[in-house]
């Protein structure tokens, strides 16, 4: 089966997400395997939105463990006391970092990253996964990303 995601390049961010969301929905709706769906979500987001790195970390006790992603190799495991992802787990809310170099405790997996967003997946009041996205551009993320990325996560969690 051939399956391609297509988002026009000359659109603004909201328009791109609006085109992308229904395509991701049809990509995942007939598949029950979570990892398969997360893998396709990473690819769809990275290659339509041109992010540097898109991936999921799973919360395992007091640590975050790398799961599926698209982009350069990344840190495999770190404490929830560390990094933007750790802050997201502890605060149980999305975190937008306009300039990662100014975020105390930021874990630099890739030197090209300049801004970052982390969205938690909450189950019964506990964060079980986070979606982490890095951009080469400063100030790449805002509330529109939070809105659409949460909608994408709701398709699979
Ligand atoms: N920067 C993240 C670590 C993960 S990498 O960006 C892929 C953080 O500070 O939690």
mmCIF file of C-alpha atoms and ligand atoms in Angstrom:
data_model
loop_
_atom_site.group_PDB
_atom_site.id
_atom_site.type_symbol
_atom_site.label_atom_id
_atom_site.label_comp_id
_atom_site.label_asym_id
_atom_site.label_seq_id
_atom_site.Cartn_x
_atom_site.Cartn_y
_atom_site.Cartn_z
ATOM 1 C CA UNK A 1 0.000 0.000 0.000
ATOM 2 C CA UNK A 2 1.384 3.390 -0.943
ATOM 3 C CA UNK A 3 0.680 6.105 1.567
ATOM 4 C CA UNK A 4 1.947 9.614 1.214
ATOM 5 C CA UNK A 5 1.473 12.635 3.398
ATOM 6 C CA UNK A 6 1.275 15.894 1.507
ATOM 7 C CA UNK A 7 1.228 19.391 2.955
ATOM 8 C CA UNK A 8 1.652 22.466 0.764
ATOM 9 C CA UNK A 9 4.877 24.327 1.483
ATOM 10 C CA UNK A 10 3.683 27.903 1.084
ATOM 11 C CA UNK A 11 1.178 27.731 3.952
ATOM 12 C CA UNK A 12 1.465 29.204 7.412
ATOM 13 C CA UNK A 13 1.883 26.912 10.390
ATOM 14 C CA UNK A 14 -1.795 26.673 11.311
ATOM 15 C CA UNK A 15 -2.751 25.889 7.726
ATOM 16 C CA UNK A 16 -0.068 23.201 7.545
ATOM 17 C CA UNK A 17 -1.281 21.545 10.739
ATOM 18 C CA UNK A 18 -4.876 21.792 9.469
ATOM 19 C CA UNK A 19 -3.876 19.896 6.321
ATOM 20 C CA UNK A 20 -1.782 17.429 8.266
ATOM 21 C CA UNK A 21 -4.236 16.486 11.031
ATOM 22 C CA UNK A 22 -6.833 14.623 8.895
ATOM 23 C CA UNK A 23 -4.028 12.830 7.034
ATOM 24 C CA UNK A 24 -2.491 11.612 10.301
ATOM 25 C CA UNK A 25 -5.973 10.552 11.419
ATOM 26 C CA UNK A 26 -6.410 8.312 8.390
ATOM 27 C CA UNK A 27 -2.842 7.052 8.776
ATOM 28 C CA UNK A 28 -3.423 5.765 12.319
ATOM 29 C CA UNK A 29 -7.150 5.009 12.569
ATOM 30 C CA UNK A 30 -6.999 1.438 11.248
ATOM 31 C CA UNK A 31 -3.866 0.425 13.162
ATOM 32 C CA UNK A 32 -3.952 -0.574 16.814
ATOM 33 C CA UNK A 33 -0.191 -0.942 17.358
ATOM 34 C CA UNK A 34 0.883 2.123 19.346
ATOM 35 C CA UNK A 35 4.556 2.029 18.336
ATOM 36 C CA UNK A 36 3.702 1.732 14.630
ATOM 37 C CA UNK A 37 1.419 4.747 14.911
ATOM 38 C CA UNK A 38 3.923 6.813 16.907
ATOM 39 C CA UNK A 39 6.601 6.028 14.328
ATOM 40 C CA UNK A 40 4.436 7.312 11.482
ATOM 41 C CA UNK A 41 3.446 10.403 13.471
ATOM 42 C CA UNK A 42 7.149 11.247 13.947
ATOM 43 C CA UNK A 43 7.826 10.895 10.225
ATOM 44 C CA UNK A 44 4.714 12.839 9.217
ATOM 45 C CA UNK A 45 5.560 15.730 11.544
ATOM 46 C CA UNK A 46 9.272 15.877 10.779
ATOM 47 C CA UNK A 47 8.956 15.850 7.016
ATOM 48 C CA UNK A 48 5.980 18.186 6.631
ATOM 49 C CA UNK A 49 6.845 20.738 9.326
ATOM 50 C CA UNK A 50 10.621 20.553 8.731
ATOM 51 C CA UNK A 51 11.506 20.065 12.380
ATOM 52 C CA UNK A 52 15.033 18.984 13.365
ATOM 53 C CA UNK A 53 13.960 16.141 15.646
ATOM 54 C CA UNK A 54 10.578 14.632 16.518
ATOM 55 C CA UNK A 55 10.305 11.808 18.996
ATOM 56 C CA UNK A 56 8.727 10.172 21.987
ATOM 57 C CA UNK A 57 10.178 9.434 25.397
ATOM 58 C CA UNK A 58 8.409 6.926 27.643
ATOM 59 C CA UNK A 59 8.274 7.528 31.380
ATOM 60 C CA UNK A 60 9.708 4.516 33.188
ATOM 61 C CA UNK A 61 9.706 5.131 36.942
ATOM 62 C CA UNK A 62 12.032 8.046 37.614
ATOM 63 C CA UNK A 63 13.495 8.036 34.113
ATOM 64 C CA UNK A 64 12.655 8.980 30.560
ATOM 65 C CA UNK A 65 13.559 6.344 27.978
ATOM 66 C CA UNK A 66 13.964 7.096 24.287
ATOM 67 C CA UNK A 67 11.313 5.550 22.056
ATOM 68 C CA UNK A 68 10.523 6.063 18.390
ATOM 69 C CA UNK A 69 11.820 9.196 16.687
ATOM 70 C CA UNK A 70 12.888 10.800 13.417
ATOM 71 C CA UNK A 71 16.082 12.834 13.297
ATOM 72 C CA UNK A 72 19.645 12.632 14.612
ATOM 73 C CA UNK A 73 20.548 10.121 17.337
ATOM 74 C CA UNK A 74 19.458 11.250 20.803
ATOM 75 C CA UNK A 75 20.037 10.649 24.528
ATOM 76 C CA UNK A 76 18.597 7.251 25.361
ATOM 77 C CA UNK A 77 17.782 7.652 29.045
ATOM 78 C CA UNK A 78 17.783 10.414 31.646
ATOM 79 C CA UNK A 79 16.216 11.337 34.964
ATOM 80 C CA UNK A 80 12.835 13.085 35.119
ATOM 81 C CA UNK A 81 14.681 15.603 37.311
ATOM 82 C CA UNK A 82 16.560 16.755 34.189
ATOM 83 C CA UNK A 83 15.914 18.513 30.916
ATOM 84 C CA UNK A 84 12.901 20.110 29.319
ATOM 85 C CA UNK A 85 11.281 16.674 29.079
ATOM 86 C CA UNK A 86 11.796 16.087 32.799
ATOM 87 C CA UNK A 87 10.258 19.482 33.598
ATOM 88 C CA UNK A 88 7.269 18.538 31.432
ATOM 89 C CA UNK A 89 6.814 15.262 33.343
ATOM 90 C CA UNK A 90 7.035 17.009 36.711
ATOM 91 C CA UNK A 91 4.804 19.949 35.777
ATOM 92 C CA UNK A 92 2.346 17.765 33.809
ATOM 93 C CA UNK A 93 1.901 20.439 31.184
ATOM 94 C CA UNK A 94 3.294 21.443 27.789
ATOM 95 C CA UNK A 95 6.556 23.378 27.834
ATOM 96 C CA UNK A 96 7.635 25.780 25.107
ATOM 97 C CA UNK A 97 11.300 26.809 25.112
ATOM 98 C CA UNK A 98 12.024 29.682 22.681
ATOM 99 C CA UNK A 99 15.787 29.466 23.293
ATOM 100 C CA UNK A 100 17.113 26.187 24.680
ATOM 101 C CA UNK A 101 20.440 27.809 25.575
ATOM 102 C CA UNK A 102 18.640 29.872 28.227
ATOM 103 C CA UNK A 103 16.752 26.928 29.775
ATOM 104 C CA UNK A 104 18.524 25.779 32.915
ATOM 105 C CA UNK A 105 19.119 22.037 32.785
ATOM 106 C CA UNK A 106 18.348 21.667 29.085
ATOM 107 C CA UNK A 107 19.837 18.430 27.749
ATOM 108 C CA UNK A 108 21.552 19.151 24.437
ATOM 109 C CA UNK A 109 21.194 15.998 22.365
ATOM 110 C CA UNK A 110 21.981 17.899 19.185
ATOM 111 C CA UNK A 111 23.982 21.103 18.813
ATOM 112 C CA UNK A 112 21.722 22.305 15.994
ATOM 113 C CA UNK A 113 18.688 22.591 18.264
ATOM 114 C CA UNK A 114 17.736 26.127 19.258
ATOM 115 C CA UNK A 115 14.116 25.848 20.386
ATOM 116 C CA UNK A 116 11.994 23.022 21.706
ATOM 117 C CA UNK A 117 8.460 21.986 22.671
ATOM 118 C CA UNK A 118 7.467 19.074 24.896
ATOM 119 C CA UNK A 119 3.871 17.850 25.203
ATOM 120 C CA UNK A 120 2.872 15.371 27.935
ATOM 121 C CA UNK A 121 0.563 12.395 27.534
ATOM 122 C CA UNK A 122 -1.467 12.210 30.726
ATOM 123 C CA UNK A 123 -3.157 8.997 31.868
ATOM 124 C CA UNK A 124 -5.045 9.097 35.187
ATOM 125 C CA UNK A 125 -3.144 12.195 36.261
ATOM 126 C CA UNK A 126 0.261 10.686 35.510
ATOM 127 C CA UNK A 127 2.527 11.484 32.567
ATOM 128 C CA UNK A 128 3.222 8.226 30.691
ATOM 129 C CA UNK A 129 4.893 9.596 27.528
ATOM 130 C CA UNK A 130 6.133 12.909 26.184
ATOM 131 C CA UNK A 131 6.299 14.141 22.611
ATOM 132 C CA UNK A 132 9.510 16.144 22.193
ATOM 133 C CA UNK A 133 10.219 18.327 19.150
ATOM 134 C CA UNK A 134 13.382 20.316 18.410
ATOM 135 C CA UNK A 135 13.896 23.063 15.861
ATOM 136 C CA UNK A 136 17.005 24.642 14.404
ATOM 137 C CA UNK A 137 15.163 27.973 14.542
ATOM 138 C CA UNK A 138 14.811 30.095 17.659
ATOM 139 C CA UNK A 139 11.262 30.737 18.891
ATOM 140 C CA UNK A 140 9.750 28.143 16.571
ATOM 141 C CA UNK A 141 6.869 27.022 18.816
ATOM 142 C CA UNK A 142 3.753 28.652 20.260
ATOM 143 C CA UNK A 143 0.257 27.803 21.497
ATOM 144 C CA UNK A 144 -0.817 26.757 17.989
ATOM 145 C CA UNK A 145 1.725 23.915 18.160
ATOM 146 C CA UNK A 146 0.396 22.905 21.570
ATOM 147 C CA UNK A 147 -3.171 22.880 20.222
ATOM 148 C CA UNK A 148 -2.486 20.801 17.117
ATOM 149 C CA UNK A 149 0.076 18.469 18.695
ATOM 150 C CA UNK A 150 -2.379 17.648 21.491
ATOM 151 C CA UNK A 151 -5.008 16.903 18.831
ATOM 152 C CA UNK A 152 -2.541 14.556 17.104
ATOM 153 C CA UNK A 153 -1.752 12.791 20.406
ATOM 154 C CA UNK A 154 -5.469 12.324 21.103
ATOM 155 C CA UNK A 155 -5.663 10.201 17.940
ATOM 156 C CA UNK A 156 -3.458 7.492 19.451
ATOM 157 C CA UNK A 157 -3.490 7.771 23.254
HETATM 158 N N1 LIG B 1 16.419 18.435 24.943
HETATM 159 C C1 LIG B 1 15.703 17.442 25.677
HETATM 160 C C2 LIG B 1 16.382 16.103 25.617
HETATM 161 C C3 LIG B 1 15.924 15.256 24.481
HETATM 162 S S1 LIG B 1 16.550 15.713 22.991
HETATM 163 O O1 LIG B 1 16.157 17.090 22.670
HETATM 164 C C4 LIG B 1 16.023 14.728 21.780
HETATM 165 C C5 LIG B 1 15.548 17.892 27.117
HETATM 166 O O2 LIG B 1 16.185 18.850 27.549
HETATM 167 O O3 LIG B 1 14.782 17.252 27.834
#
